[in-house]
Every structure is written in structure tokens, then in C-alpha cells.
mmCIF file of C-alpha atoms and ligand atoms in Angstrom:
data_model
loop_
_atom_site.group_PDB
_atom_site.id
_atom_site.type_symbol
_atom_site.label_atom_id
_atom_site.label_comp_id
_atom_site.label_asym_id
_atom_site.label_seq_id
_atom_site.Cartn_x
_atom_site.Cartn_y
_atom_site.Cartn_z
ATOM 1 C CA UNK S 972 -19.798 -23.034 -10.157
ATOM 2 C CA UNK S 973 -16.083 -24.004 -10.923
ATOM 3 C CA UNK S 974 -13.542 -24.642 -8.352
ATOM 4 C CA UNK S 975 -10.428 -22.752 -9.253
ATOM 5 C CA UNK S 976 -6.610 -22.320 -7.224
ATOM 6 C CA UNK S 977 -4.383 -20.067 -8.193
ATOM 7 C CA UNK S 978 -0.349 -20.635 -8.454
ATOM 8 C CA UNK S 979 1.701 -17.665 -8.455
ATOM 9 C CA UNK S 980 -1.289 -15.486 -6.512
ATOM 10 C CA UNK S 981 0.877 -12.945 -5.451
ATOM 11 C CA UNK S 982 3.020 -12.512 -8.863
ATOM 12 C CA UNK S 983 1.900 -9.576 -11.454
ATOM 13 C CA UNK S 984 -0.519 -11.864 -13.576
ATOM 14 C CA UNK S 985 -1.314 -13.910 -10.760
ATOM 15 C CA UNK S 986 -3.072 -10.785 -8.668
ATOM 16 C CA UNK S 987 -4.811 -9.945 -11.872
ATOM 17 C CA UNK S 988 -5.927 -13.826 -12.901
ATOM 18 C CA UNK S 989 -7.521 -13.985 -8.743
ATOM 19 C CA UNK S 990 -9.547 -10.547 -9.228
ATOM 20 C CA UNK S 991 -11.078 -12.071 -12.488
ATOM 21 C CA UNK S 992 -12.028 -14.982 -11.107
ATOM 22 C CA UNK S 993 -13.024 -13.499 -7.995
ATOM 23 C CA UNK S 994 -15.383 -11.096 -10.205
ATOM 24 C CA UNK S 995 -17.100 -14.041 -12.607
ATOM 25 C CA UNK S 996 -19.834 -15.169 -11.495
ATOM 26 C CA UNK S 997 -19.404 -19.118 -12.943
ATOM 27 C CA UNK S 998 -15.919 -19.445 -10.764
ATOM 28 C CA UNK S 999 -15.152 -20.261 -7.375
ATOM 29 C CA UNK S 1000 -11.225 -19.094 -5.966
ATOM 30 C CA UNK S 1001 -11.104 -21.984 -3.807
ATOM 31 C CA UNK S 1002 -7.173 -21.297 -3.476
ATOM 32 C CA UNK S 1003 -4.955 -18.345 -3.506
ATOM 33 C CA UNK S 1004 -1.093 -20.186 -3.260
ATOM 34 C CA UNK S 1005 2.342 -18.292 -3.600
ATOM 35 C CA UNK S 1006 5.845 -19.234 -2.950
ATOM 36 C CA UNK S 1007 5.572 -20.794 0.429
ATOM 37 C CA UNK S 1008 2.426 -22.148 0.526
ATOM 38 C CA UNK S 1009 2.100 -25.699 0.831
ATOM 39 C CA UNK S 1010 0.161 -27.276 -3.486
ATOM 40 C CA UNK S 1011 -1.757 -29.599 -0.934
ATOM 41 C CA UNK S 1012 -3.892 -26.103 -0.177
ATOM 42 C CA UNK S 1013 -4.995 -26.802 -3.958
ATOM 43 C CA UNK S 1014 -7.391 -29.801 -2.824
ATOM 44 C CA UNK S 1015 -10.827 -29.095 -3.715
ATOM 45 C CA UNK S 1016 -10.137 -27.311 -7.152
ATOM 46 C CA UNK S 1017 -11.341 -28.768 -9.539
ATOM 47 C CA UNK S 1018 -8.715 -26.112 -12.605
ATOM 48 C CA UNK S 1019 -5.850 -24.365 -11.362
ATOM 49 C CA UNK S 1020 -4.258 -21.592 -12.835
ATOM 50 C CA UNK S 1021 -0.052 -21.299 -12.849
ATOM 51 C CA UNK S 1022 1.419 -18.194 -12.965
ATOM 52 C CA UNK S 1023 4.637 -19.223 -11.476
ATOM 53 C CA UNK S 1024 8.307 -19.410 -12.443
ATOM 54 C CA UNK S 1025 9.738 -21.823 -15.608
ATOM 55 C CA UNK S 1026 11.593 -23.911 -12.510
ATOM 56 C CA UNK S 1027 8.524 -24.409 -10.348
ATOM 57 C CA UNK S 1028 6.255 -25.205 -12.926
ATOM 58 C CA UNK S 1029 6.468 -28.832 -14.029
ATOM 59 C CA UNK S 1030 6.391 -30.004 -10.267
ATOM 60 C CA UNK S 1031 3.387 -28.158 -9.995
ATOM 61 C CA UNK S 1032 2.230 -29.693 -13.629
ATOM 62 C CA UNK S 1033 3.413 -33.234 -12.090
ATOM 63 C CA UNK S 1034 1.227 -33.092 -8.520
ATOM 64 C CA UNK S 1035 -2.017 -31.682 -10.041
ATOM 65 C CA UNK S 1036 -1.879 -33.912 -12.665
ATOM 66 C CA UNK S 1037 -1.400 -36.209 -10.289
ATOM 67 C CA UNK S 1038 -4.876 -35.236 -8.246
ATOM 68 C CA UNK S 1039 -6.822 -35.409 -11.572
ATOM 69 C CA UNK S 1040 -6.994 -31.020 -11.657
ATOM 70 C CA UNK S 1041 -7.134 -29.507 -14.945
ATOM 71 C CA UNK S 1042 -3.844 -27.167 -14.792
ATOM 72 C CA UNK S 1043 -4.126 -23.617 -17.077
ATOM 73 C CA UNK S 1044 -0.256 -22.818 -17.257
ATOM 74 C CA UNK S 1045 0.835 -19.619 -18.533
ATOM 75 C CA UNK S 1046 4.087 -19.577 -16.911
ATOM 76 C CA UNK S 1047 6.909 -19.980 -19.915
ATOM 77 C CA UNK S 1048 10.018 -22.265 -20.063
ATOM 78 C CA UNK S 1049 8.357 -25.534 -22.110
ATOM 79 C CA UNK S 1050 10.040 -27.000 -25.515
ATOM 80 C CA UNK S 1051 9.383 -29.740 -26.725
ATOM 81 C CA UNK S 1052 10.824 -31.915 -24.111
ATOM 82 C CA UNK S 1053 8.651 -30.739 -21.363
ATOM 83 C CA UNK S 1054 5.572 -30.607 -23.019
ATOM 84 C CA UNK S 1055 6.426 -34.645 -23.977
ATOM 85 C CA UNK S 1056 7.260 -35.017 -19.849
ATOM 86 C CA UNK S 1057 3.511 -33.474 -19.413
ATOM 87 C CA UNK S 1058 1.911 -35.594 -21.864
ATOM 88 C CA UNK S 1059 3.575 -38.127 -20.560
ATOM 89 C CA UNK S 1060 1.607 -37.355 -17.025
ATOM 90 C CA UNK S 1061 -1.939 -36.205 -18.665
ATOM 91 C CA UNK S 1062 -1.675 -40.227 -20.332
ATOM 92 C CA UNK S 1063 -1.532 -41.285 -16.585
ATOM 93 C CA UNK S 1064 -4.262 -39.342 -15.564
ATOM 94 C CA UNK S 1065 -7.224 -40.055 -18.084
ATOM 95 C CA UNK S 1066 -9.777 -37.327 -18.176
ATOM 96 C CA UNK S 1067 -7.541 -34.748 -16.937
ATOM 97 C CA UNK S 1068 -6.798 -31.918 -19.628
ATOM 98 C CA UNK S 1069 -3.951 -29.330 -19.564
ATOM 99 C CA UNK S 1070 -3.886 -26.271 -21.154
ATOM 100 C CA UNK S 1071 -0.561 -24.344 -21.485
ATOM 101 C CA UNK S 1072 0.102 -21.064 -23.634
ATOM 102 C CA UNK S 1073 2.614 -19.059 -23.727
ATOM 103 C CA UNK S 1074 0.345 -15.615 -24.545
ATOM 104 C CA UNK S 1075 -3.248 -16.142 -22.954
ATOM 105 C CA UNK S 1076 -3.814 -12.222 -24.398
ATOM 106 C CA UNK S 1077 -6.209 -12.273 -27.753
ATOM 107 C CA UNK S 1078 -4.338 -9.504 -29.986
ATOM 108 C CA UNK S 1079 -0.783 -11.825 -28.954
ATOM 109 C CA UNK S 1080 -2.600 -14.464 -30.378
ATOM 110 C CA UNK S 1081 -3.409 -12.530 -33.201
ATOM 111 C CA UNK S 1082 -0.353 -11.651 -34.301
ATOM 112 C CA UNK S 1083 1.191 -15.026 -33.631
ATOM 113 C CA UNK S 1084 -1.374 -15.867 -35.813
ATOM 114 C CA UNK S 1085 -1.093 -13.194 -38.959
ATOM 115 C CA UNK S 1086 3.485 -13.905 -38.496
ATOM 116 C CA UNK S 1087 2.097 -17.998 -39.427
ATOM 117 C CA UNK S 1088 0.203 -16.876 -42.500
ATOM 118 C CA UNK S 1089 2.761 -14.607 -43.747
ATOM 119 C CA UNK S 1090 5.840 -16.441 -43.441
ATOM 120 C CA UNK S 1091 5.568 -17.971 -46.438
ATOM 121 C CA UNK S 1092 5.447 -15.165 -48.207
ATOM 122 C CA UNK S 1093 8.389 -13.778 -48.042
ATOM 123 C CA UNK S 1094 12.725 -14.308 -47.661
ATOM 124 C CA UNK S 1095 13.241 -13.617 -44.548
ATOM 125 C CA UNK S 1096 11.487 -13.229 -41.330
ATOM 126 C CA UNK S 1097 13.293 -12.302 -37.259
ATOM 127 C CA UNK S 1098 11.840 -11.548 -34.114
ATOM 128 C CA UNK S 1099 12.043 -8.582 -31.675
ATOM 129 C CA UNK S 1100 10.742 -9.601 -28.359
ATOM 130 C CA UNK S 1101 11.339 -6.938 -25.661
ATOM 131 C CA UNK S 1102 10.360 -7.158 -21.823
ATOM 132 C CA UNK S 1103 10.727 -5.898 -18.793
ATOM 133 C CA UNK S 1104 13.937 -6.740 -16.568
ATOM 134 C CA UNK S 1105 12.382 -9.191 -14.331
ATOM 135 C CA UNK S 1106 11.909 -11.259 -16.724
ATOM 136 C CA UNK S 1107 13.645 -14.686 -16.407
ATOM 137 C CA UNK S 1108 13.702 -16.063 -19.429
ATOM 138 C CA UNK S 1109 14.576 -15.461 -22.788
ATOM 139 C CA UNK S 1110 13.420 -15.880 -25.227
ATOM 140 C CA UNK S 1111 9.560 -15.085 -24.587
ATOM 141 C CA UNK S 1112 7.382 -18.049 -24.645
ATOM 142 C CA UNK S 1113 5.749 -15.556 -27.792
ATOM 143 C CA UNK S 1114 9.209 -15.179 -29.176
ATOM 144 C CA UNK S 1115 9.766 -18.955 -29.107
ATOM 145 C CA UNK S 1116 6.012 -20.351 -30.376
ATOM 146 C CA UNK S 1117 6.215 -17.634 -32.754
ATOM 147 C CA UNK S 1118 9.280 -19.051 -34.326
ATOM 148 C CA UNK S 1119 8.438 -22.420 -34.205
ATOM 149 C CA UNK S 1120 4.953 -21.683 -35.910
ATOM 150 C CA UNK S 1121 6.623 -19.318 -38.764
ATOM 151 C CA UNK S 1122 9.428 -22.419 -39.251
ATOM 152 C CA UNK S 1123 6.646 -24.842 -39.494
ATOM 153 C CA UNK S 1124 4.749 -22.578 -42.049
ATOM 154 C CA UNK S 1125 8.281 -22.013 -44.092
ATOM 155 C CA UNK S 1126 9.233 -25.602 -44.287
ATOM 156 C CA UNK S 1127 5.173 -26.750 -45.568
ATOM 157 C CA UNK S 1128 5.603 -23.844 -48.043
ATOM 158 C CA UNK S 1129 9.614 -25.647 -49.026
ATOM 159 C CA UNK S 1130 11.411 -22.370 -47.903
ATOM 160 C CA UNK S 1131 14.710 -22.416 -48.057
ATOM 161 C CA UNK S 1132 17.285 -21.011 -45.615
ATOM 162 C CA UNK S 1133 17.229 -17.086 -45.434
ATOM 163 C CA UNK S 1134 19.740 -14.819 -47.061
ATOM 164 C CA UNK S 1135 22.404 -13.247 -44.351
ATOM 165 C CA UNK S 1136 25.508 -13.167 -45.298
ATOM 166 C CA UNK S 1137 27.103 -12.731 -41.816
ATOM 167 C CA UNK S 1138 30.373 -14.218 -41.862
ATOM 168 C CA UNK S 1139 31.412 -12.381 -38.447
ATOM 169 C CA UNK S 1140 29.612 -10.843 -35.412
ATOM 170 C CA UNK S 1141 30.044 -10.430 -31.949
ATOM 171 C CA UNK S 1142 28.393 -14.020 -29.295
ATOM 172 C CA UNK S 1143 24.709 -12.604 -29.677
ATOM 173 C CA UNK S 1144 24.655 -10.095 -32.066
ATOM 174 C CA UNK S 1145 22.869 -12.219 -34.657
ATOM 175 C CA UNK S 1146 20.115 -13.483 -31.490
ATOM 176 C CA UNK S 1147 19.095 -17.126 -31.062
ATOM 177 C CA UNK S 1148 18.629 -19.240 -33.309
ATOM 178 C CA UNK S 1149 14.713 -21.516 -32.520
ATOM 179 C CA UNK S 1150 14.333 -23.700 -35.459
ATOM 180 C CA UNK S 1151 16.512 -21.094 -38.175
ATOM 181 C CA UNK S 1152 14.661 -17.880 -37.566
ATOM 182 C CA UNK S 1153 16.759 -15.123 -35.853
ATOM 183 C CA UNK S 1154 15.096 -14.075 -32.367
ATOM 184 C CA UNK S 1155 16.469 -11.125 -30.114
ATOM 185 C CA UNK S 1156 15.908 -10.148 -26.670
ATOM 186 C CA UNK S 1157 15.342 -6.456 -25.620
ATOM 187 C CA UNK S 1158 14.819 -6.152 -21.458
ATOM 188 C CA UNK S 1159 14.463 -2.251 -20.570
ATOM 189 C CA UNK S 1160 12.704 -1.217 -17.357
ATOM 190 C CA UNK S 1161 9.194 0.739 -18.777
ATOM 191 C CA UNK S 1162 8.158 -2.188 -20.304
ATOM 192 C CA UNK S 1163 5.878 -4.649 -19.536
ATOM 193 C CA UNK S 1164 5.136 -7.235 -23.129
ATOM 194 C CA UNK S 1165 6.381 -6.558 -26.887
ATOM 195 C CA UNK S 1166 6.843 -7.776 -30.163
ATOM 196 C CA UNK S 1167 8.284 -7.260 -33.819
ATOM 197 C CA UNK S 1168 8.038 -9.878 -36.343
ATOM 198 C CA UNK S 1169 9.984 -8.427 -38.904
ATOM 199 C CA UNK S 1170 9.096 -10.121 -42.632
ATOM 200 C CA UNK S 1171 10.946 -8.987 -45.685
ATOM 201 C CA UNK S 1172 10.920 -9.459 -49.499
ATOM 202 C CA UNK S 1173 12.109 -8.199 -52.742
ATOM 203 C CA UNK S 1174 11.569 -4.090 -52.231
ATOM 204 C CA UNK S 1175 9.333 -4.314 -49.346
ATOM 205 C CA UNK S 1176 8.772 -5.012 -45.973
ATOM 206 C CA UNK S 1177 5.576 -5.928 -43.354
ATOM 207 C CA UNK S 1178 5.679 -5.261 -39.552
ATOM 208 C CA UNK S 1179 3.531 -7.301 -37.290
ATOM 209 C CA UNK S 1180 3.820 -5.530 -33.512
ATOM 210 C CA UNK S 1181 2.089 -6.396 -30.489
ATOM 211 C CA UNK S 1182 1.698 -4.493 -27.562
ATOM 212 C CA UNK S 1183 0.636 -5.349 -23.758
ATOM 213 C CA UNK S 1184 -0.453 -2.354 -22.277
ATOM 214 C CA UNK S 1185 -1.418 -4.265 -18.680
ATOM 215 C CA UNK S 1186 -1.628 -7.459 -17.297
ATOM 216 C CA UNK S 1187 -5.226 -7.607 -17.391
ATOM 217 C CA UNK S 1188 -5.400 -8.443 -21.053
ATOM 218 C CA UNK S 1189 -4.302 -12.152 -19.780
ATOM 219 C CA UNK S 1190 -7.511 -12.161 -17.891
ATOM 220 C CA UNK S 1191 -9.681 -12.905 -20.669
ATOM 221 C CA UNK S 1192 -7.987 -16.084 -22.189
ATOM 222 C CA UNK S 1193 -6.839 -17.202 -18.881
ATOM 223 C CA UNK S 1194 -10.726 -17.514 -18.250
ATOM 224 C CA UNK S 1195 -11.623 -18.729 -21.468
ATOM 225 C CA UNK S 1196 -9.216 -21.761 -20.926
ATOM 226 C CA UNK S 1197 -10.731 -22.389 -17.143
ATOM 227 C CA UNK S 1198 -14.115 -23.032 -19.194
ATOM 228 C CA UNK S 1199 -12.859 -24.989 -21.864
ATOM 229 C CA UNK S 1200 -10.116 -27.184 -20.185
ATOM 230 C CA UNK S 1201 -12.200 -30.052 -18.625
ATOM 231 C CA UNK S 1202 -13.814 -30.994 -21.804
ATOM 232 C CA UNK S 1203 -10.257 -31.371 -23.879
ATOM 233 C CA UNK S 1204 -8.536 -33.923 -22.122
ATOM 234 C CA UNK S 1205 -5.003 -34.776 -22.846
ATOM 235 C CA UNK S 1206 -2.667 -32.089 -23.255
ATOM 236 C CA UNK S 1207 -3.456 -28.295 -25.180
ATOM 237 C CA UNK S 1208 -0.993 -26.201 -26.736
ATOM 238 C CA UNK S 1209 -1.930 -22.750 -27.095
ATOM 239 C CA UNK S 1210 -4.832 -20.759 -26.648
ATOM 240 C CA UNK S 1211 -5.995 -19.912 -30.528
ATOM 241 C CA UNK S 1212 -6.944 -24.070 -30.293
ATOM 242 C CA UNK S 1213 -10.068 -22.498 -28.339
ATOM 243 C CA UNK S 1214 -10.188 -19.459 -30.902
ATOM 244 C CA UNK S 1215 -11.815 -20.744 -34.003
ATOM 245 C CA UNK S 1216 -9.104 -19.066 -36.013
HETATM 246 N N1 NDP A 430 0.990 -16.784 -20.617
HETATM 247 C C1 NDP A 430 0.947 -15.568 -20.717
HETATM 248 O O1 NDP A 430 0.002 -15.136 -21.133
HETATM 249 C C2 NDP A 430 1.966 -15.010 -19.745
HETATM 250 C C3 NDP A 430 3.238 -15.433 -19.192
HETATM 251 N N2 NDP A 430 3.665 -15.587 -18.348
HETATM 252 C C4 NDP A 430 4.741 -16.290 -17.799
HETATM 253 O O2 NDP A 430 3.741 -15.934 -15.871
HETATM 254 C C5 NDP A 430 4.866 -16.589 -15.159
HETATM 255 C C6 NDP A 430 4.660 -15.752 -14.019
HETATM 256 O O3 NDP A 430 4.894 -14.481 -14.658
HETATM 257 P P1 NDP A 430 4.666 -12.735 -13.251
HETATM 258 O O4 NDP A 430 3.503 -12.851 -13.289
HETATM 259 O O5 NDP A 430 5.448 -11.379 -14.156
HETATM 260 O O6 NDP A 430 5.563 -13.605 -12.861
HETATM 261 P P2 NDP A 430 6.337 -12.667 -11.383
HETATM 262 O O7 NDP A 430 7.082 -13.234 -10.645
HETATM 263 O O8 NDP A 430 5.650 -11.203 -10.643
HETATM 264 O O9 NDP A 430 5.076 -14.357 -10.205
HETATM 265 C C7 NDP A 430 5.281 -14.937 -9.708
HETATM 266 C C8 NDP A 430 5.174 -15.986 -8.862
HETATM 267 O O10 NDP A 430 5.198 -16.723 -8.560
HETATM 268 C C9 NDP A 430 5.707 -16.719 -7.340
HETATM 269 N N3 NDP A 430 6.133 -19.031 -6.915
HETATM 270 C C10 NDP A 430 7.344 -18.468 -7.084
HETATM 271 N N4 NDP A 430 7.215 -20.400 -6.881
HETATM 272 C C11 NDP A 430 6.118 -20.392 -6.666
HETATM 273 C C12 NDP A 430 5.561 -21.829 -6.885
HETATM 274 N N5 NDP A 430 5.964 -22.988 -6.242
HETATM 275 N N6 NDP A 430 4.475 -22.021 -6.119
HETATM 276 C C13 NDP A 430 3.728 -20.687 -5.765
HETATM 277 N N7 NDP A 430 4.701 -19.826 -5.962
HETATM 278 C C14 NDP A 430 5.321 -19.144 -6.823
HETATM 279 C C15 NDP A 430 6.616 -16.026 -6.734
HETATM 280 O O11 NDP A 430 7.167 -15.919 -5.575
HETATM 281 P P3 NDP A 430 8.031 -15.028 -5.729
HETATM 282 O O12 NDP A 430 7.816 -13.863 -5.560
HETATM 283 O O13 NDP A 430 8.479 -15.402 -4.059
HETATM 284 O O14 NDP A 430 9.497 -16.289 -5.897
HETATM 285 C C16 NDP A 430 5.554 -15.322 -7.287
HETATM 286 O O15 NDP A 430 4.695 -14.286 -6.502
HETATM 287 C C17 NDP A 430 6.379 -16.352 -15.799
HETATM 288 O O16 NDP A 430 6.823 -17.802 -16.902
HETATM 289 C C18 NDP A 430 6.245 -15.152 -17.572
HETATM 290 O O17 NDP A 430 6.720 -15.418 -18.544
HETATM 291 C C19 NDP A 430 3.436 -13.762 -17.953
HETATM 292 C C20 NDP A 430 2.297 -12.634 -18.368
HETATM 293 C C21 NDP A 430 1.932 -13.280 -19.637
HETATM 294 O O1 LIG A 431 7.275 -12.509 -18.271
HETATM 295 C C1 LIG A 431 6.373 -12.077 -18.991
HETATM 296 O O2 LIG A 431 5.839 -10.726 -18.689
HETATM 297 C C2 LIG A 431 5.619 -12.774 -19.811
HETATM 298 N N1 LIG A 431 6.080 -13.453 -20.382
HETATM 299 C C3 LIG A 431 5.353 -14.329 -21.773
HETATM 300 C C4 LIG A 431 5.843 -14.433 -22.291
HETATM 301 O O3 LIG A 431 7.422 -15.392 -22.304
HETATM 302 O O4 LIG A 431 5.810 -14.818 -23.406
HETATM 303 C C5 LIG A 431 3.867 -14.062 -22.057
HETATM 304 C C6 LIG A 431 4.580 -12.350 -22.139
HETATM 305 O O5 LIG A 431 5.096 -11.802 -23.239
HETATM 306 C C7 LIG A 431 4.338 -11.308 -21.014
#
């Protein structure tokens, strides 16, 4: 049995993660903590799942890694500097592994992978992410990561800058620039999490779309991470590393 703690246990995703851990015969939920609970309640856990908030996740990670507890992190808001900081903490705690994934949905990971594969064949790539209006960060972690993967694929293929004649625009009209890829964030009541990657070339376009219909969609990926993270010392970024794509 793997002893699992959950941070953000009363949140939208945390509730689903707790249910999934409790339903798994090889996992034991030993701590289900939320905002006002002491993190010391994680003592005894081997793996901690974090679905909290970008403002608190670094403190949680520091504590968990410092106590040799392997984190599986869904919370977003990670940039290169934050990831480097986590790598530093892991270096001081040999044998501890951490998995940080901007999206634990298998279909979402495939959408990112397909976008990365397609990127080098098109002159233009833009990303539109659409989420529920209670989301703290924009653009989403998934969109940011997709843009990084697309930019990396284009750079590797020697692709130049994308065509764009815009010479006058209202602030934000062209979205955020992530490594040269434009990312547009929509916040709309009624939505959960959705993304379109738009690719355009000479006389044709390709749209790769992903829709999250239920937050239970994240739990198989989270459980995969929980089962594997202890075998992966150091930092692993993205669930794709565990999917043999
Ligand atoms: N990687 C992935 O696949 C996915 C990632 N996410 C990300 O996960 C994060 C959480 O999303 P979501 O569940 O929708 O958010 P919610 O706001 O519904 O849940 C977060 C929970 O964490 C609680 N919390 C805040 N601070 C702490 C703390 N220090 N310790 C423990 N709990 C705390 C919140 O309490 P309170 O409400 O009182 O502040 C809340 O109950 C976001 O960053 C989101 O982008 C979401 C879906 C999938
Ligand atoms: O906040 C959310 O809801 C989600 N957050 C993640 C992100 O920022 O990419 C994953 C998914 O999009 C849902």
C-alpha cells in the first residue's frame, strides 16, 4: 500500500483525487488537508498530491521534499525559475522524486503531443484556452506548456517568426506571447477546461481541440503519477514522461 496525502482536498480537483485514492486497493489516503490544516498532518505520507493554488504550492513542495515525501503536483503557475528552485530542493534530498504536470488528463497530454508534432509543418500556430471563471492563473498551465513545446519544435525545425502584420492593437488583443507563440485566455461561466491549438499554412488549417467534461478525467493520470513517482528521483515535468509516447 502506498500512503498518500492530498493537499487541497476540499477543492474542485482535490475532492476527486481523494475519492480515487480511497477507491484504489493499492493506495491508502492517510491525510486529506486543505487551507487551514497544518502541513505537519502529512507526516506518515509517502506521496503527496497537490492541487492547491499557485501562491502556496512552492511552500508545500519545499516542506514535502524536505521531509522526503514524493510530490505529485497538479497545481499550475510554474515557470522555468520555479522549476529550477524545485530541482535545487530535490538535489538536497537525494532519492526524492517529484512529478509536476500542467495537465493529468490523458487526452490533454495527447493534444499537447499532437500539437508539438504538427507545429513544424505550419507557418502559424496560436493557442486558445477556455476555462471556468474561478481559475486564478492565465494563461493556463496547459496552454503555457503547449506553447513551449510548439516553440521548441519550431526552433528545432528552423522555422522563423510567424507572419503577423499587426501594427496597431488594443492591449491584450493579440494574447500573451509565450516563446513567440500567441496564447489567448477565455474565462466563461459554464466551462471546465478546454483548449484549441490552431495551425495554419498555405490554403489550409488544422485545429486540435481538447475538452474536459468532468474533473474525474484528471484522476487516472494522478494515480499513475502516485504509483510511479517514487521510482523517479529528481524532477519530472509532464505526464508524457510516463506514457511512452
Ligand atoms: N494539472 C492538472 O491536471 C490540473 C491542474 N489544476 C490546477 O490545480 C489547482 C487547483 O485547482 P482547483 O481544484 O480547480 O482549485 P480549487 O480552488 O477548487 O481548490 C484548491 C483548494 O486548495 C485549498 N488551499 C489553498 N491553500 C492551501 C494550502 N496552503 N494548503 C492546502 N490547501 C489549500 C483551497 O482552499 P480555499 O478555497 O479556502 O482557498 C481549495 O480548497 C489550480 O492551480 C489549477 O490550475 C486543475 C485541474 C487539473
Ligand atoms: O484550473 C483548472 O481548472 C485547470 N488547470 C490546469 C491548467 O492550468 O492547465 C489544467 C486544466 O486546464 C484545468
